[in-house]
Amino acid sequence: MKHHLAAGLLSLSLLTSCSSTNASDYLLNRGGDLVDIVRLHVMFGKGVAVKLDVTRGLQLGIGWESNVWAWGLANREVAGWRESIFTWGLLLGYHDEKEIVGIDGWYSHSYGWRFGAEGGSTFTASEPDNPLDFLTLRGTLMLVVGVDAEIRFGEVIDFLVGIFQFDPAGDDRPYSTYKRLPDDEIEVEVTED
């Protein structure tokens, strides 16, 4: 009985979502939430790193990269970029994205503990508007060539509750409202047989 009730609730939620005029928004946002669960990229250049982050707050290891080439999955797209990063952790730690060039804005933001900053110790969240981002497992290994991988457990939660149209990560977008060409500007080719 429990399985039938859960399946029925899921079906009702999907039918309600898809019957609206914004069904494509719903599907695009669920796909985006699914892609957000994993971040993965490879690097090449002047760098060395051995580091593990268990949440954004607890970290162990050290890493340094100076203007290295990076390729991978970032911000819901496959891209190439350059990055300069310094990261360290001895239980508490800090990840500093000094420079990211070639993708919009950032990869995972700077995050962690700053000691002595502005008269005291402070914690910087990578995504202040998304508390679920704190629930991230990250590993980095590099010696000239490297790999960086994140499993974002908070995004698993965002995906699952997103099925029922909740958005705790605050990353759903109204794609259907983006600017479109007026119908008279769309060219249609008509051929006669």
Short mmCIF file of C-alpha atoms in Angstrom, two decimals:
data_model
loop_
_atom_site.label_atom_id
_atom_site.label_comp_id
_atom_site.label_asym_id
_atom_site.label_seq_id
_atom_site.Cartn_x
_atom_site.Cartn_y
_atom_site.Cartn_z
CA MET A 1 0.00 0.00 0.00
CA LYS A 2 2.82 2.40 0.86
CA HIS A 3 4.43 1.91 -2.55
CA HIS A 4 1.15 2.60 -4.35
CA LEU A 5 0.57 5.77 -2.30
CA ALA A 6 4.08 7.07 -3.01
CA ALA A 7 3.73 6.28 -6.71
CA GLY A 8 0.32 7.95 -6.78
CA LEU A 9 1.63 11.11 -5.10
CA LEU A 10 4.59 11.25 -7.47
CA SER A 11 2.31 10.76 -10.50
CA LEU A 12 -0.08 13.45 -9.26
CA SER A 13 2.79 15.88 -8.75
CA LEU A 14 4.20 15.19 -12.22
CA LEU A 15 0.79 15.48 -13.89
CA THR A 16 0.07 18.75 -12.08
CA SER A 17 3.47 20.11 -13.09
CA CYS A 18 3.35 18.97 -16.69
CA SER A 19 -0.22 20.06 -17.31
CA SER A 20 0.70 23.69 -16.70
CA THR A 21 1.94 26.02 -19.42
CA ASN A 22 5.40 25.85 -17.87
CA ALA A 23 5.92 22.09 -18.26
CA SER A 24 9.16 22.74 -20.12
CA ASP A 25 10.39 24.91 -17.19
CA TYR A 26 9.67 22.03 -14.82
CA LEU A 27 11.54 19.47 -16.94
CA LEU A 28 14.51 21.78 -17.61
CA ASN A 29 14.84 22.61 -13.91
CA ARG A 30 14.70 18.95 -12.86
CA GLY A 31 17.36 18.16 -15.46
CA GLY A 32 19.49 21.04 -14.18
CA ASP A 33 19.08 19.81 -10.59
CA LEU A 34 20.19 16.34 -11.69
CA VAL A 35 23.32 17.73 -13.42
CA ASP A 36 24.14 19.82 -10.32
CA ILE A 37 24.74 16.66 -8.25
CA VAL A 38 28.23 16.05 -9.72
CA ARG A 39 30.99 18.48 -10.66
CA LEU A 40 34.08 17.02 -12.31
CA HIS A 41 37.04 18.53 -14.09
CA VAL A 42 40.59 17.69 -15.14
CA MET A 43 43.49 20.14 -14.95
CA PHE A 44 46.90 20.56 -16.59
CA GLY A 45 49.63 23.07 -15.71
CA LYS A 46 51.61 24.44 -12.79
CA GLY A 47 49.92 22.85 -9.82
CA VAL A 48 50.08 20.33 -7.02
CA ALA A 49 47.24 19.18 -4.75
CA VAL A 50 46.20 16.42 -2.38
CA LYS A 51 43.01 17.46 -0.63
CA LEU A 52 39.71 16.10 0.67
CA ASP A 53 36.73 18.22 1.76
CA VAL A 54 34.06 16.52 3.86
CA THR A 55 31.44 19.28 3.68
CA ARG A 56 32.55 22.80 2.85
CA GLY A 57 33.71 23.28 6.46
CA LEU A 58 35.89 20.24 7.18
CA GLN A 59 38.98 19.87 4.99
CA LEU A 60 42.30 18.01 4.97
CA GLY A 61 45.23 18.59 2.61
CA ILE A 62 46.73 21.34 0.51
CA GLY A 63 46.65 22.51 -3.09
CA TRP A 64 48.09 25.23 -5.30
CA GLU A 65 47.37 25.96 -8.96
CA SER A 66 48.68 28.84 -11.05
CA ASN A 67 46.82 29.61 -14.27
CA VAL A 68 46.22 25.95 -15.16
CA TRP A 69 44.02 24.71 -17.99
CA ALA A 70 40.83 23.04 -16.81
CA TRP A 71 38.12 21.12 -18.69
CA GLY A 72 34.97 19.53 -17.40
CA LEU A 73 31.46 19.93 -16.09
CA ALA A 74 30.94 23.34 -14.53
CA ASN A 75 27.78 25.32 -13.81
CA ARG A 76 25.54 23.01 -15.86
CA GLU A 77 27.75 23.01 -18.94
CA VAL A 78 30.82 21.26 -20.33
CA ALA A 79 33.50 23.91 -20.76
CA GLY A 80 37.19 24.79 -20.72
CA TRP A 81 38.69 27.53 -18.54
CA ARG A 82 41.82 28.72 -16.72
CA GLU A 83 42.03 28.69 -12.93
CA SER A 84 44.35 29.83 -10.15
CA ILE A 85 43.53 28.36 -6.73
CA PHE A 86 45.06 28.04 -3.29
CA THR A 87 43.40 25.62 -0.89
CA TRP A 88 44.39 24.14 2.46
CA GLY A 89 42.87 22.21 5.30
CA LEU A 90 43.87 20.79 8.66
CA LEU A 91 40.40 19.85 9.89
CA LEU A 92 39.35 23.49 9.30
CA GLY A 93 40.43 24.96 5.99
CA TYR A 94 39.92 27.45 3.20
CA HIS A 95 39.46 27.16 -0.58
CA ASP A 96 40.39 30.35 -2.45
CA GLU A 97 39.46 30.65 -6.12
CA LYS A 98 41.86 33.46 -6.92
CA GLU A 99 41.01 33.57 -10.62
CA ILE A 100 38.63 31.72 -12.93
CA VAL A 101 38.70 32.78 -16.61
CA GLY A 102 36.60 31.32 -19.42
CA ILE A 103 33.35 30.44 -17.64
CA ASP A 104 30.77 32.80 -16.21
CA GLY A 105 31.86 33.93 -12.76
CA TRP A 106 33.14 31.01 -10.72
CA TYR A 107 33.49 27.27 -10.46
CA SER A 108 32.57 26.58 -6.83
CA HIS A 109 33.30 29.98 -5.23
CA SER A 110 35.80 30.52 -2.41
CA TYR A 111 34.70 28.97 0.88
CA GLY A 112 35.85 27.95 4.34
CA TRP A 113 37.45 29.51 7.40
CA ARG A 114 39.38 32.78 7.42
CA PHE A 115 41.34 33.38 10.59
CA GLY A 116 42.06 36.94 11.69
CA ALA A 117 39.90 38.37 8.90
CA GLU A 118 38.44 41.73 9.86
CA GLY A 119 39.31 41.33 13.52
CA GLY A 120 38.17 37.73 14.00
CA SER A 121 37.60 34.34 12.46
CA THR A 122 34.83 34.02 9.88
CA PHE A 123 33.30 31.27 7.78
CA THR A 124 32.56 32.03 4.13
CA ALA A 125 29.87 29.94 2.41
CA SER A 126 30.44 29.09 -1.24
CA GLU A 127 26.80 29.84 -2.04
CA PRO A 128 25.31 31.99 0.75
CA ASP A 129 21.78 31.71 -0.71
CA ASN A 130 22.00 27.90 -0.93
CA PRO A 131 22.66 26.27 2.47
CA LEU A 132 22.43 22.82 0.85
CA ASP A 133 25.78 23.46 -0.88
CA PHE A 134 27.48 22.91 2.50
CA LEU A 135 26.71 19.17 2.09
CA THR A 136 29.43 18.56 -0.49
CA LEU A 137 32.17 15.93 -0.66
CA ARG A 138 35.17 17.08 -2.75
CA GLY A 139 38.47 15.46 -3.67
CA THR A 140 41.38 16.98 -5.56
CA LEU A 141 44.56 15.22 -6.70
CA MET A 142 47.14 16.93 -8.93
CA LEU A 143 50.82 16.85 -9.90
CA VAL A 144 50.97 18.85 -13.17
CA VAL A 145 47.98 16.76 -14.32
CA GLY A 146 45.03 16.41 -11.98
CA VAL A 147 41.39 15.77 -11.30
CA ASP A 148 38.86 17.53 -9.07
CA ALA A 149 35.50 15.91 -8.27
CA GLU A 150 32.54 16.97 -6.15
CA ILE A 151 29.49 14.98 -5.08
CA ARG A 152 26.92 17.49 -3.88
CA PHE A 153 24.54 15.68 -1.53
CA GLY A 154 22.54 18.88 -0.98
CA GLU A 155 21.72 18.89 -4.69
CA VAL A 156 20.38 15.33 -4.34
CA ILE A 157 17.91 16.75 -1.80
CA ASP A 158 17.14 19.69 -4.13
CA PHE A 159 16.43 17.27 -7.01
CA LEU A 160 14.19 14.99 -4.94
CA VAL A 161 12.05 17.75 -3.38
CA GLY A 162 12.07 19.55 -6.75
CA ILE A 163 9.91 16.73 -8.08
CA PHE A 164 7.22 18.21 -5.83
CA GLN A 165 8.12 21.76 -6.94
CA PHE A 166 10.12 22.83 -3.90
CA ASP A 167 13.41 24.63 -4.60
CA PRO A 168 15.56 24.84 -1.45
CA ALA A 169 18.70 25.59 -3.52
CA GLY A 170 16.97 28.56 -5.18
CA ASP A 171 18.28 27.64 -8.62
CA ASP A 172 15.10 27.00 -10.62
CA ARG A 173 14.66 29.39 -13.57
CA PRO A 174 11.59 30.50 -15.55
CA TYR A 175 13.00 29.47 -18.95
CA SER A 176 9.66 30.05 -20.68
CA THR A 177 9.84 33.79 -19.92
CA TYR A 178 13.18 34.29 -21.67
CA LYS A 179 13.03 36.54 -24.72
CA ARG A 180 11.73 34.89 -27.85
CA LEU A 181 11.50 36.12 -31.42
CA PRO A 182 8.05 37.46 -32.38
CA ASP A 183 6.18 35.12 -34.73
CA ASP A 184 6.62 37.54 -37.65
CA GLU A 185 10.43 37.35 -37.33
CA ILE A 186 10.59 33.55 -37.49
CA GLU A 187 11.39 32.45 -41.01
CA VAL A 188 9.44 29.49 -42.31
CA GLU A 189 10.40 27.92 -45.60
CA VAL A 190 7.44 26.65 -47.61
CA THR A 191 8.01 24.32 -50.55
CA GLU A 192 5.45 23.10 -53.07
CA ASP A 193 5.56 19.53 -54.26
#
